[in-house]
Coordinates of C-alpha atoms in Angstrom, one line a residue:
M1 CA -0.1 -0.1 0.0
S2 CA 1.2 3.8 -0.5
D3 CA 1.9 5.3 3.0
L4 CA 0.6 9.3 1.1
S5 CA -3.1 7.0 0.0
Y6 CA -3.5 6.1 3.6
G7 CA -5.4 8.6 6.2
G8 CA -8.7 9.2 7.2
A9 CA -12.0 7.3 8.0
A10 CA -12.1 5.9 4.4
S11 CA -9.3 4.1 5.4
V12 CA -10.9 2.5 8.8
R13 CA -13.6 1.6 6.6
E14 CA -11.1 -0.1 4.2
D15 CA -8.8 -1.6 6.8
C16 CA -12.7 -2.9 8.8
R17 CA -13.4 -4.4 4.7
A18 CA -10.6 -6.4 4.9
A19 CA -10.8 -7.9 8.2
L20 CA -14.4 -8.7 7.3
A21 CA -13.4 -11.0 4.2
T22 CA -12.5 -13.2 6.0
Y23 CA -14.2 -13.2 9.2
A24 CA -17.5 -12.2 8.5
R25 CA -18.9 -15.3 8.5
Q26 CA -17.9 -16.2 11.6
L27 CA -20.0 -13.0 12.9
R28 CA -23.1 -13.9 11.4
P29 CA -24.8 -14.7 15.1
L30 CA -24.8 -11.1 15.4
A31 CA -27.5 -10.0 13.4
G32 CA -30.3 -8.1 14.0
E33 CA -28.8 -8.0 17.3
R34 CA -28.1 -5.2 20.0
V35 CA -25.6 -5.0 21.5
L36 CA -24.2 -2.1 24.2
V37 CA -20.4 -1.5 25.3
T38 CA -19.0 0.3 28.0
G39 CA -16.2 2.5 27.5
G40 CA -17.0 2.5 24.5
T41 CA -15.5 5.7 23.4
G42 CA -11.8 5.1 23.4
F43 CA -9.5 3.4 21.2
M44 CA -11.4 0.2 21.8
G45 CA -14.8 1.7 21.1
A46 CA -13.8 3.8 17.9
W47 CA -13.1 0.5 15.5
L48 CA -15.4 -2.0 17.3
A49 CA -18.4 1.0 16.3
W50 CA -16.0 0.7 13.2
M51 CA -16.4 -2.2 12.5
I52 CA -20.0 -2.8 13.2
S53 CA -20.6 0.2 10.4
V54 CA -18.9 -2.2 8.2
L55 CA -21.2 -5.2 8.8
N56 CA -24.2 -2.9 8.8
D57 CA -23.6 -1.2 5.4
D58 CA -22.0 -4.1 3.6
Y59 CA -23.3 -7.4 4.8
D60 CA -26.6 -6.4 5.8
F61 CA -26.5 -7.6 9.7
G62 CA -28.5 -4.8 11.3
I63 CA -26.8 -4.3 15.0
D64 CA -28.1 -2.5 16.5
L65 CA -24.8 -0.9 18.9
M66 CA -24.7 1.3 21.9
L67 CA -22.2 2.8 23.6
L68 CA -22.0 4.3 26.9
S69 CA -19.2 6.2 28.1
P70 CA -19.0 9.7 30.3
H71 CA -17.0 11.3 27.2
A72 CA -19.8 11.0 24.4
R73 CA -20.4 14.3 23.3
E74 CA -15.8 14.4 23.5
F75 CA -16.3 11.2 20.8
K76 CA -18.5 13.2 18.8
T77 CA -16.8 15.6 17.9
R78 CA -13.3 13.1 16.7
I79 CA -15.3 11.2 14.6
P80 CA -18.2 12.9 13.6
E81 CA -18.5 9.7 11.2
L82 CA -19.8 7.7 13.2
A83 CA -21.6 10.2 15.3
G84 CA -24.7 10.7 12.9
R85 CA -24.7 7.0 12.0
A86 CA -28.6 5.6 13.2
D87 CA -27.4 2.7 14.2
I88 CA -25.5 3.7 16.8
T89 CA -27.0 5.3 19.8
F90 CA -25.0 7.2 22.4
I91 CA -25.5 7.0 26.6
E92 CA -23.6 9.4 28.2
R93 CA -22.8 7.8 32.1
D94 CA -19.9 6.3 33.9
V95 CA -20.6 2.7 33.7
C96 CA -20.2 2.7 37.6
D97 CA -24.1 4.9 37.6
I98 CA -25.7 1.5 35.1
T99 CA -28.6 0.1 37.2
A100 CA -30.3 -1.3 33.9
L101 CA -29.5 -2.1 30.7
P102 CA -31.1 -0.5 27.9
A103 CA -34.0 -2.9 27.1
D104 CA -33.1 -6.0 24.9
V105 CA -29.6 -5.6 25.0
H106 CA -28.5 -9.8 23.1
Y107 CA -24.8 -8.5 23.7
V108 CA -22.8 -6.8 25.9
I109 CA -18.5 -5.6 25.6
H110 CA -17.3 -4.5 29.1
A111 CA -14.4 -2.7 28.1
A112 CA -14.3 1.1 30.9
G113 CA -11.1 1.4 31.8
N114 CA -8.1 3.4 31.0
P115 CA -5.1 1.4 30.0
D116 CA -2.7 4.4 30.1
S117 CA 0.3 4.1 33.2
R118 CA 0.3 7.8 34.1
V119 CA -3.9 8.2 35.3
H120 CA -3.3 5.1 37.5
A121 CA -0.2 6.6 39.4
S122 CA -2.3 10.4 39.3
D123 CA -5.5 8.6 40.3
P124 CA -4.6 4.8 41.0
L125 CA -8.6 4.8 43.5
R126 CA -10.3 6.4 40.7
T127 CA -8.7 3.4 38.3
M128 CA -9.2 1.0 40.7
S129 CA -13.2 2.1 41.1
V130 CA -14.1 1.9 37.5
I131 CA -12.8 -1.7 37.0
A132 CA -14.5 -3.0 40.5
D133 CA -17.3 -1.3 41.1
G134 CA -18.1 -0.9 37.2
T135 CA -17.8 -4.2 36.8
R136 CA -19.8 -5.2 39.8
A137 CA -22.6 -2.7 38.4
L138 CA -22.7 -4.3 34.8
L139 CA -23.0 -7.5 36.0
D140 CA -25.4 -7.1 38.7
A141 CA -27.9 -5.5 35.8
V142 CA -26.8 -8.0 33.3
I143 CA -28.5 -10.2 35.9
E144 CA -31.9 -9.3 35.8
Q145 CA -32.1 -9.1 32.0
S146 CA -32.4 -12.7 30.7
N147 CA -31.9 -12.6 27.2
V148 CA -27.9 -11.9 27.2
K149 CA -26.5 -13.9 25.2
S150 CA -23.0 -13.2 26.0
V151 CA -20.8 -10.6 28.1
L152 CA -17.4 -10.0 27.0
M153 CA -15.1 -8.8 29.4
V154 CA -12.2 -7.2 28.2
S155 CA -9.1 -7.5 30.8
S156 CA -5.7 -7.5 29.6
G157 CA -2.3 -8.9 29.4
L158 CA -1.2 -7.6 32.7
V159 CA -2.9 -9.6 34.3
Y160 CA -0.1 -12.2 34.3
G161 CA 2.2 -9.6 35.7
G162 CA 6.3 -9.3 34.2
Q163 CA 6.5 -12.2 31.5
P164 CA 10.1 -14.2 32.0
L165 CA 12.1 -13.9 29.5
E166 CA 12.4 -17.7 28.9
V167 CA 9.1 -17.6 28.0
A168 CA 8.9 -16.9 24.3
A169 CA 5.3 -16.9 24.3
V170 CA 2.9 -16.1 27.2
S171 CA -0.8 -18.6 27.4
E172 CA -3.8 -18.3 29.1
S173 CA -3.1 -20.9 31.6
Y174 CA 0.5 -19.0 33.1
R175 CA 0.2 -18.8 36.8
G176 CA 1.7 -15.7 37.4
G177 CA 0.4 -12.2 38.6
P178 CA 1.7 -8.4 39.5
E179 CA 3.5 -7.5 42.6
C180 CA 0.1 -6.4 44.4
N181 CA 1.7 -3.6 46.9
T182 CA 3.0 -0.6 44.1
I183 CA 0.9 1.2 42.7
A184 CA 2.4 0.5 39.1
S185 CA -0.2 -2.7 39.9
V186 CA -3.4 -1.1 40.2
Y187 CA -4.3 -1.5 37.0
A188 CA -3.2 -5.4 37.5
E189 CA -4.3 -6.1 40.0
S190 CA -8.0 -4.5 39.1
K191 CA -8.7 -6.5 36.3
R192 CA -7.3 -9.5 38.3
F193 CA -10.2 -9.1 40.5
A194 CA -12.9 -8.2 37.7
E195 CA -12.2 -11.5 36.6
T196 CA -12.2 -13.3 39.8
A197 CA -16.0 -11.4 40.0
S198 CA -16.9 -12.6 36.7
A199 CA -15.8 -16.4 37.2
A200 CA -18.6 -15.5 40.7
Y201 CA -21.0 -14.8 38.7
C202 CA -20.7 -17.2 36.1
S203 CA -21.0 -19.4 38.6
Q204 CA -24.0 -17.9 41.2
Y205 CA -25.8 -16.5 38.6
K206 CA -24.6 -18.6 35.4
L207 CA -24.1 -15.8 33.1
P208 CA -22.5 -16.5 30.3
I209 CA -18.9 -15.1 30.4
V210 CA -16.0 -14.7 28.1
T211 CA -13.1 -12.6 29.0
A212 CA -9.8 -11.2 26.4
R213 CA -6.6 -10.4 27.5
P214 CA -5.5 -7.3 25.4
F215 CA -1.6 -7.0 24.6
A216 CA -0.5 -4.0 23.2
F217 CA -1.6 -2.2 19.8
I218 CA -0.9 0.7 17.5
G219 CA -3.2 2.4 14.5
P220 CA -5.4 5.4 13.6
Y221 CA -7.3 6.8 16.9
Q222 CA -3.9 5.3 19.3
L223 CA -3.0 8.3 20.4
L224 CA 0.9 9.2 20.6
D225 CA 1.2 11.0 23.6
K226 CA 0.0 7.5 25.1
P227 CA 2.9 6.1 27.3
W228 CA 3.9 3.4 25.4
A229 CA 6.8 3.2 22.8
V230 CA 5.6 2.9 19.7
N231 CA 3.8 5.9 20.2
N232 CA 6.7 7.8 21.0
F233 CA 9.1 6.3 18.8
I234 CA 6.2 7.5 15.8
R235 CA 6.0 10.7 17.5
D236 CA 9.5 11.1 17.5
A237 CA 10.0 10.1 14.0
I238 CA 7.3 13.0 13.1
H239 CA 8.6 14.8 14.0
G240 CA 12.0 15.2 12.6
G241 CA 13.5 12.8 15.7
P242 CA 15.4 11.8 17.1
I243 CA 13.9 9.3 18.0
R244 CA 14.5 8.0 21.9
I245 CA 15.2 4.3 23.4
L246 CA 14.1 4.8 27.5
G247 CA 15.4 2.1 28.9
N248 CA 16.6 -1.9 27.2
S249 CA 17.2 -2.2 23.1
E250 CA 16.7 -5.9 23.5
T251 CA 12.9 -5.2 25.9
V252 CA 10.6 -6.9 23.3
R253 CA 6.9 -6.4 22.6
S254 CA 4.4 -7.5 20.1
Y255 CA 1.9 -5.3 18.3
M256 CA -1.4 -5.9 17.1
Y257 CA -3.3 -3.8 14.1
P258 CA -6.5 -2.4 15.5
S259 CA -8.8 -3.8 12.5
D260 CA -7.8 -7.7 13.4
M261 CA -8.2 -6.1 17.1
A262 CA -12.0 -5.1 16.4
V263 CA -13.1 -8.6 14.9
W264 CA -11.0 -10.5 17.1
L265 CA -13.1 -9.3 19.8
L266 CA -16.4 -9.8 18.3
A267 CA -15.1 -13.0 16.9
I268 CA -14.7 -14.2 21.2
L269 CA -17.8 -12.4 21.9
V270 CA -20.4 -14.8 19.6
N271 CA -18.2 -17.8 19.5
G272 CA -16.1 -18.3 22.3
V273 CA -16.2 -20.7 25.4
P274 CA -18.0 -19.4 28.4
G275 CA -15.7 -19.1 31.4
T276 CA -12.8 -19.3 29.0
A277 CA -9.7 -16.0 28.4
Y278 CA -8.1 -15.4 25.6
N279 CA -5.7 -14.0 24.6
V280 CA -5.6 -10.5 21.9
G281 CA -2.6 -9.9 20.2
S282 CA 0.2 -10.6 18.2
P283 CA 3.1 -13.2 18.6
N284 CA 5.4 -11.6 16.5
G285 CA 8.4 -10.2 19.7
V286 CA 10.5 -7.6 18.5
T287 CA 12.9 -5.7 20.4
L288 CA 12.7 -2.2 21.0
G289 CA 16.8 -1.2 18.7
R290 CA 14.4 -3.4 15.6
L291 CA 11.1 -1.7 15.9
A292 CA 12.8 2.0 16.3
D293 CA 14.6 1.2 13.1
T294 CA 11.9 0.0 11.2
I295 CA 10.2 3.3 11.9
A296 CA 13.5 5.5 11.2
A297 CA 13.5 3.5 7.9
R298 CA 10.2 4.1 6.4
F299 CA 11.3 7.8 6.6
S300 CA 12.5 9.3 3.8
S301 CA 15.2 11.6 5.7
P302 CA 15.7 8.7 8.7
P303 CA 15.9 10.2 12.1
E304 CA 18.5 9.2 14.6
V305 CA 17.6 6.3 17.0
V306 CA 19.4 7.1 20.1
F307 CA 19.7 5.3 24.1
R308 CA 19.4 7.3 26.7
A309 CA 19.9 4.7 30.0
V310 CA 16.5 5.4 31.8
G311 CA 15.0 3.4 35.2
D312 CA 15.4 -0.4 35.6
Q313 CA 17.6 -1.5 32.6
R314 CA 16.5 -5.0 32.5
P315 CA 15.1 -6.2 29.8
S316 CA 11.2 -7.0 29.2
R317 CA 9.0 -9.0 27.5
F318 CA 5.5 -8.4 26.7
V319 CA 4.0 -11.7 23.5
P320 CA 0.8 -13.4 23.9
D321 CA 0.0 -17.2 23.1
I322 CA -2.9 -16.6 20.8
S323 CA -3.3 -20.6 20.0
R324 CA -7.2 -20.4 21.6
A325 CA -7.4 -18.0 19.8
K326 CA -6.5 -19.9 16.3
D327 CA -9.3 -22.6 17.7
L328 CA -11.6 -20.0 16.6
G329 CA -10.3 -20.0 13.8
L330 CA -8.1 -16.4 14.7
E331 CA -5.3 -15.4 12.5
L332 CA -3.8 -11.9 12.0
T333 CA -4.4 -10.1 8.6
V334 CA -2.1 -7.2 9.3
G335 CA 1.4 -7.6 10.0
L336 CA 3.7 -4.7 11.7
E337 CA 5.5 -3.4 8.9
D338 CA 2.4 -3.2 7.5
A339 CA 0.4 -1.6 10.4
L340 CA 3.9 0.9 11.4
A341 CA 2.7 1.9 7.5
R342 CA -0.6 2.8 8.2
S343 CA 0.5 4.2 11.7
I344 CA 2.3 6.4 10.2
A345 CA 0.6 7.2 7.7
W346 CA -2.2 8.4 9.6
H347 CA -0.7 10.6 12.3
S348 CA 1.2 12.8 9.6
A349 CA -2.0 13.0 8.1
R350 CA -3.2 15.1 11.3
A351 CA 0.2 16.6 12.3
R352 CA -0.2 18.5 8.9
A353 CA -4.0 19.3 8.8

């Protein structure tokens, strides 16, 4: 694909179309149903909304999508192409304030919660409340509506704690966990609580809850000021460099493109086994050093890549095993090189606007 041709809502729609060429048939159970997404106006919610809008427009699914978030007005301004659609309803409310589900909701995706570590550090109690209290409020509401067919609990790959370097890819059966007595574990421990609460609701109320554990992503709508390496590398390169690697250049991460993320989440929602967790991410690890070089090489005047030894110098690894997702027939449709090309083009276009 040409970098110069990419950018804007039309390109995101084409990304969704490309993913659905493989997976639309798997998602047929969603046709004619009402889907509620909590935390529906963030990065994940935006891509789910685009994916469902293409299912409705191109495949005549007739899905009624409801996005619940306290930031609905901001979303409408940010993505006006979705704001005016008749098949999308916005509910401006905090997930903790839910007392009842809208009528006739059949599928629920619980994606409320901010993964930004700066927010966790600055407002840890609010971070914990949104995840823990929000999950309890939502599941109490689900109990009262008997026609819910599936609830997707969006957890996090961080529930595994630090991945040992000798473990190439962490599977859902890994028995690790974060340190529970540090502020850095606020988000991960809250997600662990949400998963345990889901297990309790499954057992006591027979709710059909399936869990997704997202890893790392890069693509349109993911802001470049987020505190993650790939975002900062792209930001540095767009601004002329240098690209700064802070920490250990041998640290390994993997990145999934958001059109794959969205279609996987929907597939796990409708086809996942209740009571089961599924990793969502790319199994293809890359060192931060190689990632920075790859991003730099995509520019006509490649920026310099520099290293600064700050913080903990030990390398780390965060790569999922996706065997369970493969059992559902799920594979990546966008590789790392293409994901980076599309992301750079998207954000470069916005920097020029």
